[in-house]
mmCIF file of C-alpha atoms in Angstrom:
data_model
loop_
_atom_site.group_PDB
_atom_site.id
_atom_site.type_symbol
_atom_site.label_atom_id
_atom_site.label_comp_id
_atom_site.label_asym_id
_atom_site.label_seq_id
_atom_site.Cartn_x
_atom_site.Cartn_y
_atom_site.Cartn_z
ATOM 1 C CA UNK I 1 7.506 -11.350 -15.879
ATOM 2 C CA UNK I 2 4.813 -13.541 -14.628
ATOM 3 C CA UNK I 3 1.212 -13.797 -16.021
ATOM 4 C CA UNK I 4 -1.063 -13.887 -13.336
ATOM 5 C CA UNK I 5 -4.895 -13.457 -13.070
ATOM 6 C CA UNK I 6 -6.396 -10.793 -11.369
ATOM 7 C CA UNK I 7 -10.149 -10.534 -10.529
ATOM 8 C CA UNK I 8 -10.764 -12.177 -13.481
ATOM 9 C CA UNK I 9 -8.335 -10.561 -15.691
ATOM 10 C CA UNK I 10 -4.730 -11.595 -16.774
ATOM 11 C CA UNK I 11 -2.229 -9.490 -16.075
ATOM 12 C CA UNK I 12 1.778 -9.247 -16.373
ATOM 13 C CA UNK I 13 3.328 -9.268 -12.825
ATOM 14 C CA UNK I 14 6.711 -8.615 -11.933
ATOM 15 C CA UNK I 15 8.269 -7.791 -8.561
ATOM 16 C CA UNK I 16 11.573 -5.729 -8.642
ATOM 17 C CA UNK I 17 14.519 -5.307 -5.493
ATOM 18 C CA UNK I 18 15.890 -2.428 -3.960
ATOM 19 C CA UNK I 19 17.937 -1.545 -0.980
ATOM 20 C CA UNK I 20 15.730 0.755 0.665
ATOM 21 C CA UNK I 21 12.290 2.744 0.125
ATOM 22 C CA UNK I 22 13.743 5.850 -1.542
ATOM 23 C CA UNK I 23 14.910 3.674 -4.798
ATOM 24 C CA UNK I 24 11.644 2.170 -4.883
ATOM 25 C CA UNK I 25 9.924 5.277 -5.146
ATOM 26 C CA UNK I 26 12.248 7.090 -7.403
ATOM 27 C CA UNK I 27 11.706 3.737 -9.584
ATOM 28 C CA UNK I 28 8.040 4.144 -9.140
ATOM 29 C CA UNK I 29 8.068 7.745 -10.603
ATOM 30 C CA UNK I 30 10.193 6.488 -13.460
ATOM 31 C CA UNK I 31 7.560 4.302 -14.775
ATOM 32 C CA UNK I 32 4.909 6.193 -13.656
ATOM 33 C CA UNK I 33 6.688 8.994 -16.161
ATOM 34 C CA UNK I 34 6.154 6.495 -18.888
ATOM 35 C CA UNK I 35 2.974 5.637 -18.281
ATOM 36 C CA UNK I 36 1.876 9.553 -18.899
ATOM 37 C CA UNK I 37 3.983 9.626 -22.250
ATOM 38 C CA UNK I 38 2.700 6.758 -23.387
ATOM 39 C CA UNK I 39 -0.633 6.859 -21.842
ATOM 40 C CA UNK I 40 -0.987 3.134 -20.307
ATOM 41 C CA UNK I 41 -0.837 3.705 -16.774
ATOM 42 C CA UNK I 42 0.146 0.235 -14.058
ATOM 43 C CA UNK I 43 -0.414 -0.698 -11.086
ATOM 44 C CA UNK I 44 2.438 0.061 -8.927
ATOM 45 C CA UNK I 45 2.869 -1.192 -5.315
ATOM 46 C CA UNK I 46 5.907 0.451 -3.916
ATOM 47 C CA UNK I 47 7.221 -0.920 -0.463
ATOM 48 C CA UNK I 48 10.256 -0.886 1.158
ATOM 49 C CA UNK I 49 12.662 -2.252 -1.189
ATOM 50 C CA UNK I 50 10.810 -3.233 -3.506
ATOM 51 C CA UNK I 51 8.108 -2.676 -6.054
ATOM 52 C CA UNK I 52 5.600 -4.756 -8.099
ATOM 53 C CA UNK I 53 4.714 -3.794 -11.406
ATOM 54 C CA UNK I 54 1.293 -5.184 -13.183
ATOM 55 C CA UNK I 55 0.825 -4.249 -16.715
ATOM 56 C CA UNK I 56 -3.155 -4.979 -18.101
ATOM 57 C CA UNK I 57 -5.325 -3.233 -20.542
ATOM 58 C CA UNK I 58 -8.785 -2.446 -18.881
ATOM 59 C CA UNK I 59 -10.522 -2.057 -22.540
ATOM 60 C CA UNK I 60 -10.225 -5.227 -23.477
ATOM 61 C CA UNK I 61 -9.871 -6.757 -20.030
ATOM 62 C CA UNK I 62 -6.691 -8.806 -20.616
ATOM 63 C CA UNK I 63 -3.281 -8.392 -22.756
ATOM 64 C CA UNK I 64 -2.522 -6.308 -25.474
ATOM 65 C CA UNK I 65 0.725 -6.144 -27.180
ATOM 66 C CA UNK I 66 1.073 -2.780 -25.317
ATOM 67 C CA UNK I 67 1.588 -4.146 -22.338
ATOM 68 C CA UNK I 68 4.718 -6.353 -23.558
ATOM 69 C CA UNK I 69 6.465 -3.363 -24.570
ATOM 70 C CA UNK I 70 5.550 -1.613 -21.730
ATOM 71 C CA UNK I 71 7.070 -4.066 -19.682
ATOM 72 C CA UNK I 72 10.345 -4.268 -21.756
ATOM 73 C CA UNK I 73 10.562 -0.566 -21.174
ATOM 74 C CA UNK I 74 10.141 -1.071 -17.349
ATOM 75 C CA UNK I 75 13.084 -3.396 -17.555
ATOM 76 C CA UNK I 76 15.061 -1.060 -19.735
ATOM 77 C CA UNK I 77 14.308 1.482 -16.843
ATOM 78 C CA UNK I 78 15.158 -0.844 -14.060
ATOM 79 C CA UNK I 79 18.741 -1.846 -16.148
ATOM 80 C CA UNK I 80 19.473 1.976 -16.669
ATOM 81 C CA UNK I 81 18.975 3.349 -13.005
ATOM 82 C CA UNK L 1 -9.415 3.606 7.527
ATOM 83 C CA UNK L 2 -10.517 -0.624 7.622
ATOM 84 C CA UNK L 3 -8.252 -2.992 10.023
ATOM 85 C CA UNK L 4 -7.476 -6.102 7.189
ATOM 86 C CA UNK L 5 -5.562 -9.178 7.889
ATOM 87 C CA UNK L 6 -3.013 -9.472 4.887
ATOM 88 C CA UNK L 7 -0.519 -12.843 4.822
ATOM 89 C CA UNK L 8 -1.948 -13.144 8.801
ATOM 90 C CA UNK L 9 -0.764 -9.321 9.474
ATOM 91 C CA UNK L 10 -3.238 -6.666 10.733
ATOM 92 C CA UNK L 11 -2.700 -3.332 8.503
ATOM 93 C CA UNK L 12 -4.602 -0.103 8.396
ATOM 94 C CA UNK L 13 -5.543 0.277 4.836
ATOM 95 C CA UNK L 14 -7.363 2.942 2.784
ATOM 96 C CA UNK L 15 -8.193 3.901 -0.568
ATOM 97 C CA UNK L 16 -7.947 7.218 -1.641
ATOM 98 C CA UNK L 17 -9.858 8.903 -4.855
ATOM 99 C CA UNK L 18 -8.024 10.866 -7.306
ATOM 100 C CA UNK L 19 -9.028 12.015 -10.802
ATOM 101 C CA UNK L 20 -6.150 11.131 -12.708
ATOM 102 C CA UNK L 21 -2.914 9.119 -12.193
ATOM 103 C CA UNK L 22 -1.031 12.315 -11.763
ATOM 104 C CA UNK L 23 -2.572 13.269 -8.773
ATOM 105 C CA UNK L 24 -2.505 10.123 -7.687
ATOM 106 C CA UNK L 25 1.369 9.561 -7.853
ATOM 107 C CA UNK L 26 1.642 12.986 -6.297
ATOM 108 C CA UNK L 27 -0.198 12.033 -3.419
ATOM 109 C CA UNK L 28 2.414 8.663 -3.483
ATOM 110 C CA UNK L 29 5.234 10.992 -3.249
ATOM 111 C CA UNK L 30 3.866 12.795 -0.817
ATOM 112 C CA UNK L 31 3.248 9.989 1.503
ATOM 113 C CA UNK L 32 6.324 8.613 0.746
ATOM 114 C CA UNK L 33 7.987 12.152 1.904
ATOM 115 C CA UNK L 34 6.647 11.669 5.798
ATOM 116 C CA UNK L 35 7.482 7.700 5.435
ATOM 117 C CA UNK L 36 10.985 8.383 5.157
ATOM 118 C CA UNK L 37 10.869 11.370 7.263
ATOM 119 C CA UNK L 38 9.573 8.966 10.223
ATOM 120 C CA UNK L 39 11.585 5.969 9.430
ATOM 121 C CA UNK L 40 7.702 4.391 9.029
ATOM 122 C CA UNK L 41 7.423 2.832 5.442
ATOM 123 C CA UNK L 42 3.548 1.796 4.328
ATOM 124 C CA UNK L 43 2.663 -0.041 0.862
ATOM 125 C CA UNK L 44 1.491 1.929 -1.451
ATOM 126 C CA UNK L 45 -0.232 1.088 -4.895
ATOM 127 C CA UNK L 46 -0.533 3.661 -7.088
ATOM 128 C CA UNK L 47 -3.039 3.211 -10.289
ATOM 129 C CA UNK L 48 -4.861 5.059 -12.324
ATOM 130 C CA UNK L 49 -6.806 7.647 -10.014
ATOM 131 C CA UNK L 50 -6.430 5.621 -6.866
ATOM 132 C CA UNK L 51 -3.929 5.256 -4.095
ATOM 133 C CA UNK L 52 -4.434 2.118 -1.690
ATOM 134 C CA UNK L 53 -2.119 2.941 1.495
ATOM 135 C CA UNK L 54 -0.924 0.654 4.227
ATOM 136 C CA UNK L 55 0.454 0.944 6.960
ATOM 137 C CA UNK L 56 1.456 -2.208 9.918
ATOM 138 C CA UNK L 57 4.474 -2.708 11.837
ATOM 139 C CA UNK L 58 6.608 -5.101 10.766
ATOM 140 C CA UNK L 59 9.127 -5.862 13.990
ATOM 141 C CA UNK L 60 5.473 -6.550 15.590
ATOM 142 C CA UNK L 61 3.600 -8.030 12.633
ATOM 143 C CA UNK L 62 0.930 -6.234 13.455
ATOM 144 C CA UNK L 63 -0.686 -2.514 14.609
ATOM 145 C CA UNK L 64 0.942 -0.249 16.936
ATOM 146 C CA UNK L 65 0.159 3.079 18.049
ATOM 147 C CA UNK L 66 2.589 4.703 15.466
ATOM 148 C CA UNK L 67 0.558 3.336 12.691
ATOM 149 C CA UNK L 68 -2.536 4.860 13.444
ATOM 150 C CA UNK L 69 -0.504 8.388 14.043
ATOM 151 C CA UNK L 70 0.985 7.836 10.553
ATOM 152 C CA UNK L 71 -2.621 6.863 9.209
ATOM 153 C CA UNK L 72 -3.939 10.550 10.475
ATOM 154 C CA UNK L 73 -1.011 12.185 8.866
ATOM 155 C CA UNK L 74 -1.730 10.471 5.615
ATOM 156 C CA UNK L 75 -5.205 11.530 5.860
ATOM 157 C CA UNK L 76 -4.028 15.324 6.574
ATOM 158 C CA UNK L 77 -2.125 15.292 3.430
ATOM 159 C CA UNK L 78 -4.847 14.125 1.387
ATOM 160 C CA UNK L 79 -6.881 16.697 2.894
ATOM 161 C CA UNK L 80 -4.556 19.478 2.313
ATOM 162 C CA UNK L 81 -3.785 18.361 -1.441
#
């Protein structure tokens, strides 16, 4: 994961590979699922092969210690597809 | 739709208003549906009640005509949500 800033507010970043669209998306809905359970939603830009994942917490404009699990989880889910 | 110049590509790009993240990864889906059903794959970030779609040609690095067809069909589904 990368930290990057974003309009002002720090974000975590990462970018993951596919070999076509249709994993991306199925990916996409996989973390989008645990974004509703856990209610912390991302920003997910799915593309052709890939799709970047930004983890933030609006409230408090920045990191919380959310986020960091939230992105472990993502990697679980990217490990377990 | 706006005509932006992204990493010195031309895309058709447009934000579309949702009132939850649900929705808005339904609409994602859906988008994704006629992308693979034309061969035609756009970018697509998904966030919290938003969807930002875009659509360019890659073999031209720029617009082409089936762009702006699969900008109208993207419009048609958001209509018929």
């Amino acid at each position: 994961w990368s930290i990057v800033e974003k309009q002002g507010q720090l974000q975590l970043e990462k970018i993951y590979k596919f070999s076509d669209f249709q994993q991306a998306i199925t990916f996409t809905n996989a973390v989008g699922n645990i974004a509703e359970d856990e209610g912390h939603h991302p920003a997910l830009l799915t593309e052709w092969g890939k799709v970047t994942v930004s983890w933030w917490t609006h409230a408090i404009n920045g990191l919380h210690e959310n986020d960091f699990i939230m992105a472990a989880k993502t990697d679980e889910i990217y490990a377990k597809r």
